Amino acid sequence: MNLLVHVHKGVRKHGFEMATRQAWKCGIKANLVKRVIGVAKGQVVCVIEGIRPELSTPLNNPLHTEEKQGRYVFVGGVVWEPNDLLAPGFPDFMFMHVRNLGARHKYMTDDELFVNLA
C-alpha cells in the first residue's frame, strides 16, 4: 500500500524527506503502508520505501510537538529525493504528476498509483 501526502507546507523548513515522513493522521490503516510518496503541486518529489509507522514521540520524531500527539510518523526505509537521480534503484515515477489527488493524503495500491500517474 502507498500513502501519498502533500508536502508543500513543510518543505521549506524541513526538506522533502522530513516533510514526507512527518506526523500524519492515518489511523490503523497506516500499518499497511510500505511506501510514502511526497507530492508537491501534484508532482512526486520524494519517495520513501520500506518504512514502518510509529506513533509520533520525541524519541522517533525530532520535530514532535504536542499537536502531533496521536499521529503517525514513518521511520526507516530508503529515501529517494530529486538529487538521487543517478542512484541505482531510483523510482521510475519520480517527477511524474499524480491525478485524482484531493486535498488530503490518500492511500493507493501499486496498480492504482500507476493508473493515476501522468
Short mmCIF file of C-alpha atoms in Angstrom, two decimals, residues 46 72 79 109 112:
data_model
loop_
_atom_site.label_atom_id
_atom_site.label_comp_id
_atom_site.label_asym_id
_atom_site.label_seq_id
_atom_site.Cartn_x
_atom_site.Cartn_y
_atom_site.Cartn_z
CA CYS A 46 10.07 12.26 -2.56
CA TYR A 72 1.94 8.59 12.79
CA VAL A 79 14.74 7.68 0.75
CA THR A 109 -2.26 0.27 -4.21
CA GLU A 112 -3.98 2.47 -8.59
#
